[in-house]
Amino acid sequence: MAYYKIYTLALLLTCLPAAMAAPAENNTKQWFSALDYADIQNGNISITSFSSKYYFAPQGYAGVWDEFGFLDTDSKVGFQYTDDDFDRTYSAATEVFVSENWFVDVGTADLSNLNSDYLLGAGYLYDEKLKLSFYHQQSDESITGLMAEYNHMLNDIDYIGVALESQNGDEVWSVSSRYFRQTALHHYFTLDIGYTKTALQGSTDEVIDVLANYYFGTRFAIGLGSTDSDTVVQTKLFASKDFYMVGQYTDADGGDITQITLVAQF
């Protein structure tokens, strides 16, 4: 049954964007779709998800075919379906720029329960570099969040991006950063670092994530890192500017995790 679900979603992945997306220039994309399958050894759990996101303006990539910058600065709408063997959920979200700088966010993690599961937010984009936002999320609990994202271009291609987020004051706060650099011979290097601190009911939990990827041109990349002290190995294979695959293995203490993601972008 799991293989049947993957095959069906794969057809959607390849056909839906091609049928509905508007033509774009060779160096820009607007419609991004991903089919993801994860096998979690602990508990013998498999998770299948399909997501699709459409931007209302072309998104230009720099150097490699999955690099579109750190900040989202255009209106977009997205949808996701997830099947985790226990439940199936449908989520949706949109971000709309109501002016050149101001935007609003609306979303839900469960389309079947809109009355008690929703997200509302608003924010401001300054000079295409700094993005500030506020949101309120209602689900099993009430969450109020603040986020600040900043992108600093080192040259026409290389950049450093930083994001800060807090939820319900200091209950949950996180910082993440991304470094993108073009090296010699048109190779590329990325470094993603994240830190999250959660303080709930008198206990504190801290998680550090690190992932470095090296791109050997535009067709192949290999990555190595860790998540919460568990080793992560990642590979990316690019069939073309439109299709690529990501394979990831996590040597987790609670059970190894194998993940495969197929991406189509048009």
mmCIF file of N, CA, C and O in Angstrom, residues 124-226:
data_model
loop_
_atom_site.group_PDB
_atom_site.id
_atom_site.type_symbol
_atom_site.label_atom_id
_atom_site.label_comp_id
_atom_site.label_asym_id
_atom_site.label_seq_id
_atom_site.Cartn_x
_atom_site.Cartn_y
_atom_site.Cartn_z
ATOM 1 N N TYR A 124 6.260 43.158 7.879
ATOM 2 C CA TYR A 124 6.792 44.258 7.077
ATOM 3 C C TYR A 124 8.139 43.847 6.499
ATOM 4 O O TYR A 124 8.983 43.270 7.192
ATOM 5 N N LEU A 125 8.342 44.140 5.214
ATOM 6 C CA LEU A 125 9.591 43.860 4.516
ATOM 7 C C LEU A 125 10.295 45.177 4.237
ATOM 8 O O LEU A 125 9.740 46.070 3.585
ATOM 9 N N TYR A 126 11.545 45.289 4.714
ATOM 10 C CA TYR A 126 12.301 46.523 4.551
ATOM 11 C C TYR A 126 13.473 46.303 3.593
ATOM 12 O O TYR A 126 14.356 45.479 3.863
ATOM 13 N N ASP A 127 13.441 47.007 2.473
ATOM 14 C CA ASP A 127 14.568 47.055 1.532
ATOM 15 C C ASP A 127 14.987 45.671 1.036
ATOM 16 O O ASP A 127 16.171 45.449 0.713
ATOM 17 N N GLU A 128 14.039 44.734 0.951
ATOM 18 C CA GLU A 128 14.329 43.380 0.475
ATOM 19 C C GLU A 128 15.397 42.675 1.302
ATOM 20 O O GLU A 128 15.950 41.652 0.868
ATOM 21 N N LYS A 129 15.690 43.185 2.504
ATOM 22 C CA LYS A 129 16.751 42.615 3.337
ATOM 23 C C LYS A 129 16.262 42.164 4.706
ATOM 24 O O LYS A 129 16.761 41.181 5.246
ATOM 25 N N LEU A 130 15.333 42.913 5.278
ATOM 26 C CA LEU A 130 14.863 42.652 6.632
ATOM 27 C C LEU A 130 13.367 42.384 6.607
ATOM 28 O O LEU A 130 12.583 43.194 6.099
ATOM 29 N N LYS A 131 12.956 41.265 7.196
ATOM 30 C CA LYS A 131 11.554 40.854 7.208
ATOM 31 C C LYS A 131 11.128 40.626 8.652
ATOM 32 O O LYS A 131 11.682 39.770 9.340
ATOM 33 N N LEU A 132 10.152 41.402 9.113
ATOM 34 C CA LEU A 132 9.652 41.318 10.479
ATOM 35 C C LEU A 132 8.201 40.865 10.440
ATOM 36 O O LEU A 132 7.407 41.360 9.630
ATOM 37 N N SER A 133 7.829 39.931 11.322
ATOM 38 C CA SER A 133 6.451 39.428 11.304
ATOM 39 C C SER A 133 5.984 39.052 12.701
ATOM 40 O O SER A 133 6.785 38.746 13.588
ATOM 41 N N PHE A 134 4.654 39.093 12.847
ATOM 42 C CA PHE A 134 3.970 38.725 14.085
ATOM 43 C C PHE A 134 2.849 37.772 13.705
ATOM 44 O O PHE A 134 2.167 37.964 12.691
ATOM 45 N N TYR A 135 2.615 36.721 14.523
ATOM 46 C CA TYR A 135 1.543 35.789 14.193
ATOM 47 C C TYR A 135 0.928 35.216 15.460
ATOM 48 O O TYR A 135 1.548 35.181 16.534
ATOM 49 N N HIS A 136 -0.319 34.768 15.300
ATOM 50 C CA HIS A 136 -1.014 34.036 16.362
ATOM 51 C C HIS A 136 -1.508 32.727 15.780
ATOM 52 O O HIS A 136 -2.192 32.694 14.759
ATOM 53 N N GLN A 137 -1.143 31.624 16.429
ATOM 54 C CA GLN A 137 -1.529 30.293 15.974
ATOM 55 C C GLN A 137 -2.382 29.615 17.035
ATOM 56 O O GLN A 137 -2.003 29.547 18.206
ATOM 57 N N GLN A 138 -3.536 29.109 16.594
ATOM 58 C CA GLN A 138 -4.452 28.423 17.490
ATOM 59 C C GLN A 138 -4.602 26.986 17.033
ATOM 60 O O GLN A 138 -4.990 26.703 15.898
ATOM 61 N N SER A 139 -4.268 26.041 17.915
ATOM 62 C CA SER A 139 -4.467 24.617 17.627
ATOM 63 C C SER A 139 -4.772 23.937 18.947
ATOM 64 O O SER A 139 -5.722 24.322 19.636
ATOM 65 N N ASP A 140 -3.992 22.936 19.332
ATOM 66 C CA ASP A 140 -4.176 22.338 20.653
ATOM 67 C C ASP A 140 -3.818 23.322 21.749
ATOM 68 O O ASP A 140 -4.285 23.209 22.880
ATOM 69 N N GLU A 141 -2.955 24.283 21.423
ATOM 70 C CA GLU A 141 -2.588 25.343 22.348
ATOM 71 C C GLU A 141 -2.528 26.665 21.590
ATOM 72 O O GLU A 141 -2.520 26.697 20.364
ATOM 73 N N SER A 142 -2.501 27.746 22.339
ATOM 74 C CA SER A 142 -2.444 29.078 21.749
ATOM 75 C C SER A 142 -0.996 29.559 21.726
ATOM 76 O O SER A 142 -0.316 29.550 22.752
ATOM 77 N N ILE A 143 -0.518 29.970 20.544
ATOM 78 C CA ILE A 143 0.873 30.385 20.379
ATOM 79 C C ILE A 143 0.912 31.775 19.753
ATOM 80 O O ILE A 143 0.262 32.018 18.734
ATOM 81 N N THR A 144 1.656 32.664 20.372
ATOM 82 C CA THR A 144 1.911 33.982 19.810
ATOM 83 C C THR A 144 3.401 34.073 19.497
ATOM 84 O O THR A 144 4.241 33.795 20.364
ATOM 85 N N GLY A 145 3.724 34.426 18.255
ATOM 86 C CA GLY A 145 5.115 34.393 17.837
ATOM 87 C C GLY A 145 5.585 35.673 17.182
ATOM 88 O O GLY A 145 4.799 36.422 16.591
ATOM 89 N N LEU A 146 6.873 35.927 17.305
ATOM 90 C CA LEU A 146 7.557 37.035 16.648
ATOM 91 C C LEU A 146 8.720 36.474 15.852
ATOM 92 O O LEU A 146 9.419 35.565 16.320
ATOM 93 N N MET A 147 8.950 37.019 14.647
ATOM 94 C CA MET A 147 10.050 36.532 13.820
ATOM 95 C C MET A 147 10.742 37.702 13.136
ATOM 96 O O MET A 147 10.087 38.635 12.659
ATOM 97 N N ALA A 148 12.071 37.619 13.075
ATOM 98 C CA ALA A 148 12.887 38.589 12.350
ATOM 99 C C ALA A 148 13.855 37.824 11.461
ATOM 100 O O ALA A 148 14.552 36.911 11.927
ATOM 101 N N GLU A 149 13.895 38.173 10.182
ATOM 102 C CA GLU A 149 14.785 37.526 9.224
ATOM 103 C C GLU A 149 15.600 38.596 8.501
ATOM 104 O O GLU A 149 15.053 39.610 8.062
ATOM 105 N N TYR A 150 16.898 38.332 8.350
ATOM 106 C CA TYR A 150 17.775 39.315 7.710
ATOM 107 C C TYR A 150 18.699 38.612 6.720
ATOM 108 O O TYR A 150 19.252 37.552 7.019
ATOM 109 N N ASN A 151 18.831 39.211 5.548
ATOM 110 C CA ASN A 151 19.690 38.671 4.506
ATOM 111 C C ASN A 151 20.758 39.698 4.140
ATOM 112 O O ASN A 151 20.446 40.841 3.817
ATOM 113 N N HIS A 152 22.026 39.286 4.206
ATOM 114 C CA HIS A 152 23.144 40.172 3.867
ATOM 115 C C HIS A 152 23.899 39.587 2.678
ATOM 116 O O HIS A 152 24.480 38.508 2.766
ATOM 117 N N MET A 153 23.867 40.304 1.555
ATOM 118 C CA MET A 153 24.573 39.864 0.357
ATOM 119 C C MET A 153 26.045 40.230 0.461
ATOM 120 O O MET A 153 26.395 41.388 0.695
ATOM 121 N N LEU A 154 26.919 39.235 0.283
ATOM 122 C CA LEU A 154 28.360 39.465 0.309
ATOM 123 C C LEU A 154 28.876 39.906 -1.053
ATOM 124 O O LEU A 154 29.867 40.624 -1.150
ATOM 125 N N ASN A 155 28.201 39.454 -2.107
ATOM 126 C CA ASN A 155 28.449 39.885 -3.486
ATOM 127 C C ASN A 155 27.193 39.540 -4.279
ATOM 128 O O ASN A 155 26.126 39.374 -3.682
ATOM 129 N N ASP A 156 27.292 39.381 -5.575
ATOM 130 C CA ASP A 156 26.102 39.107 -6.380
ATOM 131 C C ASP A 156 25.506 37.729 -6.105
ATOM 132 O O ASP A 156 24.326 37.497 -6.393
ATOM 133 N N ILE A 157 26.289 36.799 -5.547
ATOM 134 C CA ILE A 157 25.820 35.429 -5.320
ATOM 135 C C ILE A 157 25.886 35.038 -3.847
ATOM 136 O O ILE A 157 24.913 34.538 -3.284
ATOM 137 N N ASP A 158 27.019 35.240 -3.204
ATOM 138 C CA ASP A 158 27.223 34.791 -1.821
ATOM 139 C C ASP A 158 26.399 35.622 -0.846
ATOM 140 O O ASP A 158 26.226 36.837 -1.029
ATOM 141 N N TYR A 159 25.900 34.970 0.216
ATOM 142 C CA TYR A 159 25.135 35.705 1.222
ATOM 143 C C TYR A 159 25.192 34.989 2.569
ATOM 144 O O TYR A 159 25.542 33.819 2.672
ATOM 145 N N ILE A 160 24.790 35.735 3.604
ATOM 146 C CA ILE A 160 24.573 35.186 4.943
ATOM 147 C C ILE A 160 23.165 35.585 5.372
ATOM 148 O O ILE A 160 22.803 36.767 5.332
ATOM 149 N N GLY A 161 22.357 34.615 5.773
ATOM 150 C CA GLY A 161 21.000 34.876 6.244
ATOM 151 C C GLY A 161 20.839 34.438 7.686
ATOM 152 O O GLY A 161 21.374 33.397 8.082
ATOM 153 N N VAL A 162 20.104 35.231 8.471
ATOM 154 C CA VAL A 162 19.887 34.925 9.882
ATOM 155 C C VAL A 162 18.408 35.120 10.204
ATOM 156 O O VAL A 162 17.784 36.094 9.760
ATOM 157 N N ALA A 163 17.828 34.199 10.991
ATOM 158 C CA ALA A 163 16.429 34.289 11.412
ATOM 159 C C ALA A 163 16.331 34.073 12.915
ATOM 160 O O ALA A 163 16.949 33.154 13.455
ATOM 161 N N LEU A 164 15.562 34.928 13.573
ATOM 162 C CA LEU A 164 15.286 34.815 15.005
ATOM 163 C C LEU A 164 13.787 34.667 15.207
ATOM 164 O O LEU A 164 13.002 35.364 14.559
ATOM 165 N N GLU A 165 13.375 33.772 16.115
ATOM 166 C CA GLU A 165 11.948 33.556 16.365
ATOM 167 C C GLU A 165 11.725 33.246 17.838
ATOM 168 O O GLU A 165 12.507 32.527 18.456
ATOM 169 N N SER A 166 10.652 33.804 18.383
ATOM 170 C CA SER A 166 10.255 33.483 19.758
ATOM 171 C C SER A 166 8.761 33.180 19.775
ATOM 172 O O SER A 166 7.998 33.742 18.993
ATOM 173 N N GLN A 167 8.362 32.288 20.686
ATOM 174 C CA GLN A 167 6.957 31.917 20.843
ATOM 175 C C GLN A 167 6.566 32.024 22.302
ATOM 176 O O GLN A 167 7.276 31.517 23.183
ATOM 177 N N ASN A 168 5.430 32.700 22.537
ATOM 178 C CA ASN A 168 4.909 32.878 23.902
ATOM 179 C C ASN A 168 5.995 33.410 24.838
ATOM 180 O O ASN A 168 6.293 32.828 25.886
ATOM 181 N N GLY A 169 6.575 34.516 24.428
ATOM 182 C CA GLY A 169 7.655 35.085 25.227
ATOM 183 C C GLY A 169 8.918 34.274 25.079
ATOM 184 O O GLY A 169 9.458 34.142 23.981
ATOM 185 N N ASP A 170 9.390 33.676 26.175
ATOM 186 C CA ASP A 170 10.622 32.891 26.124
ATOM 187 C C ASP A 170 10.365 31.393 26.268
ATOM 188 O O ASP A 170 11.280 30.622 26.557
ATOM 189 N N GLU A 171 9.117 30.943 26.047
ATOM 190 C CA GLU A 171 8.845 29.510 26.139
ATOM 191 C C GLU A 171 9.633 28.742 25.074
ATOM 192 O O GLU A 171 10.208 27.693 25.350
ATOM 193 N N VAL A 172 9.600 29.268 23.849
ATOM 194 C CA VAL A 172 10.357 28.670 22.753
ATOM 195 C C VAL A 172 11.025 29.802 21.981
ATOM 196 O O VAL A 172 10.369 30.767 21.601
ATOM 197 N N TRP A 173 12.320 29.694 21.768
ATOM 198 C CA TRP A 173 12.981 30.648 20.900
ATOM 199 C C TRP A 173 14.074 29.942 20.114
ATOM 200 O O TRP A 173 14.638 28.940 20.553
ATOM 201 N N SER A 174 14.328 30.444 18.923
ATOM 202 C CA SER A 174 15.284 29.787 18.041
ATOM 203 C C SER A 174 16.032 30.811 17.209
ATOM 204 O O SER A 174 15.543 31.920 16.955
ATOM 205 N N VAL A 175 17.206 30.423 16.788
ATOM 206 C CA VAL A 175 18.015 31.208 15.858
ATOM 207 C C VAL A 175 18.558 30.256 14.804
ATOM 208 O O VAL A 175 18.983 29.142 15.115
ATOM 209 N N SER A 176 18.497 30.657 13.562
ATOM 210 C CA SER A 176 19.025 29.836 12.475
ATOM 211 C C SER A 176 19.782 30.730 11.501
ATOM 212 O O SER A 176 19.484 31.918 11.366
ATOM 213 N N SER A 177 20.744 30.138 10.823
ATOM 214 C CA SER A 177 21.572 30.904 9.900
ATOM 215 C C SER A 177 21.935 30.046 8.701
ATOM 216 O O SER A 177 22.088 28.820 8.811
ATOM 217 N N ARG A 178 22.080 30.709 7.549
ATOM 218 C CA ARG A 178 22.481 30.014 6.330
ATOM 219 C C ARG A 178 23.576 30.820 5.629
ATOM 220 O O ARG A 178 23.460 32.038 5.459
ATOM 221 N N TYR A 179 24.644 30.119 5.243
ATOM 222 C CA TYR A 179 25.753 30.725 4.508
ATOM 223 C C TYR A 179 25.849 30.045 3.153
ATOM 224 O O TYR A 179 25.941 28.814 3.073
ATOM 225 N N PHE A 180 25.823 30.851 2.090
ATOM 226 C CA PHE A 180 25.899 30.317 0.725
ATOM 227 C C PHE A 180 27.069 30.982 0.013
ATOM 228 O O PHE A 180 27.195 32.207 0.009
ATOM 229 N N ARG A 181 27.925 30.141 -0.593
ATOM 230 C CA ARG A 181 29.127 30.675 -1.223
ATOM 231 C C ARG A 181 29.467 29.915 -2.494
ATOM 232 O O ARG A 181 29.372 28.680 -2.543
ATOM 233 N N GLN A 182 29.858 30.660 -3.518
ATOM 234 C CA GLN A 182 30.398 30.050 -4.726
ATOM 235 C C GLN A 182 31.905 29.913 -4.568
ATOM 236 O O GLN A 182 32.597 30.873 -4.221
ATOM 237 N N THR A 183 32.422 28.700 -4.799
ATOM 238 C CA THR A 183 33.860 28.459 -4.687
ATOM 239 C C THR A 183 34.466 28.394 -6.087
ATOM 240 O O THR A 183 33.841 28.788 -7.072
ATOM 241 N N ALA A 184 35.669 27.874 -6.199
ATOM 242 C CA ALA A 184 36.338 27.782 -7.491
ATOM 243 C C ALA A 184 35.648 26.760 -8.389
ATOM 244 O O ALA A 184 34.938 25.860 -7.926
ATOM 245 N N LEU A 185 35.851 26.901 -9.691
ATOM 246 C CA LEU A 185 35.374 25.945 -10.696
ATOM 247 C C LEU A 185 33.857 25.779 -10.661
ATOM 248 O O LEU A 185 33.319 24.718 -10.976
ATOM 249 N N HIS A 186 33.138 26.841 -10.266
ATOM 250 C CA HIS A 186 31.677 26.821 -10.215
ATOM 251 C C HIS A 186 31.138 25.735 -9.287
ATOM 252 O O HIS A 186 30.074 25.152 -9.535
ATOM 253 N N HIS A 187 31.865 25.451 -8.229
ATOM 254 C CA HIS A 187 31.350 24.632 -7.146
ATOM 255 C C HIS A 187 30.759 25.561 -6.095
ATOM 256 O O HIS A 187 31.062 26.756 -6.058
ATOM 257 N N TYR A 188 29.911 24.979 -5.200
ATOM 258 C CA TYR A 188 29.202 25.813 -4.229
ATOM 259 C C TYR A 188 29.200 25.134 -2.867
ATOM 260 O O TYR A 188 29.282 23.905 -2.766
ATOM 261 N N PHE A 189 29.085 25.958 -1.834
ATOM 262 C CA PHE A 189 29.102 25.460 -0.470
ATOM 263 C C PHE A 189 27.992 26.139 0.328
ATOM 264 O O PHE A 189 27.791 27.355 0.228
ATOM 265 N N THR A 190 27.240 25.346 1.114
ATOM 266 C CA THR A 190 26.223 25.904 2.001
ATOM 267 C C THR A 190 26.438 25.369 3.407
ATOM 268 O O THR A 190 26.850 24.219 3.597
ATOM 269 N N LEU A 191 26.129 26.210 4.380
ATOM 270 C CA LEU A 191 26.214 25.820 5.781
ATOM 271 C C LEU A 191 24.963 26.318 6.487
ATOM 272 O O LEU A 191 24.688 27.525 6.503
ATOM 273 N N ASP A 192 24.183 25.395 7.051
ATOM 274 C CA ASP A 192 22.972 25.720 7.790
ATOM 275 C C ASP A 192 23.170 25.352 9.256
ATOM 276 O O ASP A 192 23.543 24.219 9.575
ATOM 277 N N ILE A 193 22.912 26.320 10.151
ATOM 278 C CA ILE A 193 23.053 26.111 11.582
ATOM 279 C C ILE A 193 21.781 26.580 12.280
ATOM 280 O O ILE A 193 21.258 27.659 11.974
ATOM 281 N N GLY A 194 21.266 25.783 13.199
ATOM 282 C CA GLY A 194 20.068 26.150 13.940
ATOM 283 C C GLY A 194 20.175 25.793 15.408
ATOM 284 O O GLY A 194 20.792 24.775 15.770
ATOM 285 N N TYR A 195 19.594 26.638 16.236
ATOM 286 C CA TYR A 195 19.576 26.385 17.684
ATOM 287 C C TYR A 195 18.174 26.689 18.196
ATOM 288 O O TYR A 195 17.607 27.760 17.912
ATOM 289 N N THR A 196 17.585 25.752 18.938
ATOM 290 C CA THR A 196 16.248 25.926 19.497
ATOM 291 C C THR A 196 16.268 25.601 20.981
ATOM 292 O O THR A 196 16.792 24.559 21.382
ATOM 293 N N LYS A 197 15.672 26.487 21.777
ATOM 294 C CA LYS A 197 15.575 26.277 23.217
ATOM 295 C C LYS A 197 14.107 26.293 23.613
ATOM 296 O O LYS A 197 13.382 27.241 23.309
ATOM 297 N N THR A 198 13.678 25.244 24.294
ATOM 298 C CA THR A 198 12.295 25.110 24.734
ATOM 299 C C THR A 198 12.261 25.001 26.251
ATOM 300 O O THR A 198 12.942 24.152 26.832
ATOM 301 N N ALA A 199 11.466 25.874 26.876
ATOM 302 C CA ALA A 199 11.337 25.863 28.338
ATOM 303 C C ALA A 199 9.859 25.760 28.684
ATOM 304 O O ALA A 199 9.123 26.744 28.662
ATOM 305 N N LEU A 200 9.405 24.546 28.980
ATOM 306 C CA LEU A 200 8.004 24.287 29.275
ATOM 307 C C LEU A 200 7.883 23.451 30.542
ATOM 308 O O LEU A 200 8.643 22.492 30.735
ATOM 309 N N GLN A 201 6.929 23.824 31.406
ATOM 310 C CA GLN A 201 6.608 23.057 32.605
ATOM 311 C C GLN A 201 7.854 22.754 33.448
ATOM 312 O O GLN A 201 8.048 21.637 33.939
ATOM 313 N N GLY A 202 8.705 23.757 33.569
ATOM 314 C CA GLY A 202 9.860 23.621 34.437
ATOM 315 C C GLY A 202 11.046 22.883 33.861
ATOM 316 O O GLY A 202 12.079 22.754 34.524
ATOM 317 N N SER A 203 10.940 22.373 32.646
ATOM 318 C CA SER A 203 12.055 21.659 32.015
ATOM 319 C C SER A 203 12.538 22.428 30.795
ATOM 320 O O SER A 203 11.759 23.107 30.122
ATOM 321 N N THR A 204 13.830 22.306 30.522
ATOM 322 C CA THR A 204 14.437 23.012 29.398
ATOM 323 C C THR A 204 15.084 22.016 28.451
ATOM 324 O O THR A 204 15.785 21.093 28.884
ATOM 325 N N ASP A 205 14.840 22.209 27.151
ATOM 326 C CA ASP A 205 15.409 21.336 26.138
ATOM 327 C C ASP A 205 16.104 22.200 25.092
ATOM 328 O O ASP A 205 15.548 23.211 24.643
ATOM 329 N N GLU A 206 17.318 21.801 24.703
ATOM 330 C CA GLU A 206 18.081 22.547 23.715
ATOM 331 C C GLU A 206 18.486 21.610 22.580
ATOM 332 O O GLU A 206 18.952 20.496 22.826
ATOM 333 N N VAL A 207 18.301 22.084 21.337
ATOM 334 C CA VAL A 207 18.620 21.286 20.156
ATOM 335 C C VAL A 207 19.476 22.121 19.218
ATOM 336 O O VAL A 207 19.136 23.279 18.925
ATOM 337 N N ILE A 208 20.571 21.537 18.738
ATOM 338 C CA ILE A 208 21.447 22.191 17.773
ATOM 339 C C ILE A 208 21.467 21.359 16.489
ATOM 340 O O ILE A 208 21.667 20.135 16.531
ATOM 341 N N ASP A 209 21.214 22.022 15.357
ATOM 342 C CA ASP A 209 21.241 21.373 14.055
ATOM 343 C C ASP A 209 22.319 22.018 13.194
ATOM 344 O O ASP A 209 22.421 23.250 13.130
ATOM 345 N N VAL A 210 23.108 21.184 12.517
ATOM 346 C CA VAL A 210 24.161 21.663 11.621
ATOM 347 C C VAL A 210 24.161 20.792 10.363
ATOM 348 O O VAL A 210 24.089 19.560 10.459
ATOM 349 N N LEU A 211 24.209 21.437 9.189
ATOM 350 C CA LEU A 211 24.293 20.689 7.940
ATOM 351 C C LEU A 211 25.118 21.484 6.934
ATOM 352 O O LEU A 211 24.795 22.624 6.621
ATOM 353 N N ALA A 212 26.199 20.871 6.442
ATOM 354 C CA ALA A 212 27.052 21.479 5.422
ATOM 355 C C ALA A 212 26.900 20.686 4.129
ATOM 356 O O ALA A 212 26.966 19.452 4.129
ATOM 357 N N ASN A 213 26.690 21.392 3.020
ATOM 358 C CA ASN A 213 26.557 20.759 1.717
ATOM 359 C C ASN A 213 27.603 21.319 0.760
ATOM 360 O O ASN A 213 27.835 22.537 0.727
ATOM 361 N N TYR A 214 28.200 20.436 -0.026
ATOM 362 C CA TYR A 214 29.133 20.871 -1.061
ATOM 363 C C TYR A 214 28.598 20.420 -2.415
ATOM 364 O O TYR A 214 28.326 19.230 -2.618
ATOM 365 N N TYR A 215 28.448 21.380 -3.334
ATOM 366 C CA TYR A 215 27.909 21.115 -4.667
ATOM 367 C C TYR A 215 29.058 20.975 -5.659
ATOM 368 O O TYR A 215 29.837 21.905 -5.866
ATOM 369 N N PHE A 216 29.141 19.806 -6.285
ATOM 370 C CA PHE A 216 30.134 19.573 -7.328
ATOM 371 C C PHE A 216 29.515 19.992 -8.669
ATOM 372 O O PHE A 216 29.037 19.164 -9.440
ATOM 373 N N GLY A 217 29.492 21.284 -8.932
ATOM 374 C CA GLY A 217 28.795 21.793 -10.103
ATOM 375 C C GLY A 217 27.305 21.859 -9.826
ATOM 376 O O GLY A 217 26.869 22.134 -8.708
ATOM 377 N N THR A 218 26.502 21.579 -10.841
ATOM 378 C CA THR A 218 25.047 21.696 -10.707
ATOM 379 C C THR A 218 24.335 20.352 -10.620
ATOM 380 O O THR A 218 23.116 20.323 -10.423
ATOM 381 N N ARG A 219 25.056 19.235 -10.745
ATOM 382 C CA ARG A 219 24.391 17.935 -10.840
ATOM 383 C C ARG A 219 24.400 17.122 -9.553
ATOM 384 O O ARG A 219 23.556 16.246 -9.366
ATOM 385 N N PHE A 220 25.344 17.398 -8.662
ATOM 386 C CA PHE A 220 25.503 16.518 -7.506
ATOM 387 C C PHE A 220 26.005 17.310 -6.307
ATOM 388 O O PHE A 220 26.838 18.209 -6.430
ATOM 389 N N ALA A 221 25.463 16.964 -5.128
ATOM 390 C CA ALA A 221 25.914 17.578 -3.879
ATOM 391 C C ALA A 221 25.900 16.517 -2.793
ATOM 392 O O ALA A 221 25.099 15.579 -2.822
ATOM 393 N N ILE A 222 26.795 16.672 -1.838
ATOM 394 C CA ILE A 222 26.839 15.771 -0.696
ATOM 395 C C ILE A 222 26.923 16.600 0.575
ATOM 396 O O ILE A 222 27.605 17.629 0.608
ATOM 397 N N GLY A 223 26.189 16.168 1.603
ATOM 398 C CA GLY A 223 26.133 16.932 2.837
ATOM 399 C C GLY A 223 26.395 16.072 4.050
ATOM 400 O O GLY A 223 26.156 14.855 4.048
ATOM 401 N N LEU A 224 26.875 16.712 5.111
ATOM 402 C CA LEU A 224 27.161 16.028 6.361
ATOM 403 C C LEU A 224 26.847 16.982 7.508
ATOM 404 O O LEU A 224 27.165 18.171 7.442
ATOM 405 N N GLY A 225 26.204 16.451 8.551
ATOM 406 C CA GLY A 225 25.877 17.299 9.683
ATOM 407 C C GLY A 225 25.338 16.489 10.842
ATOM 408 O O GLY A 225 25.580 15.278 10.946
ATOM 409 N N SER A 226 24.598 17.162 11.709
ATOM 410 C CA SER A 226 24.006 16.489 12.861
ATOM 411 C C SER A 226 22.740 17.218 13.264
ATOM 412 O O SER A 226 22.591 18.427 13.032
#
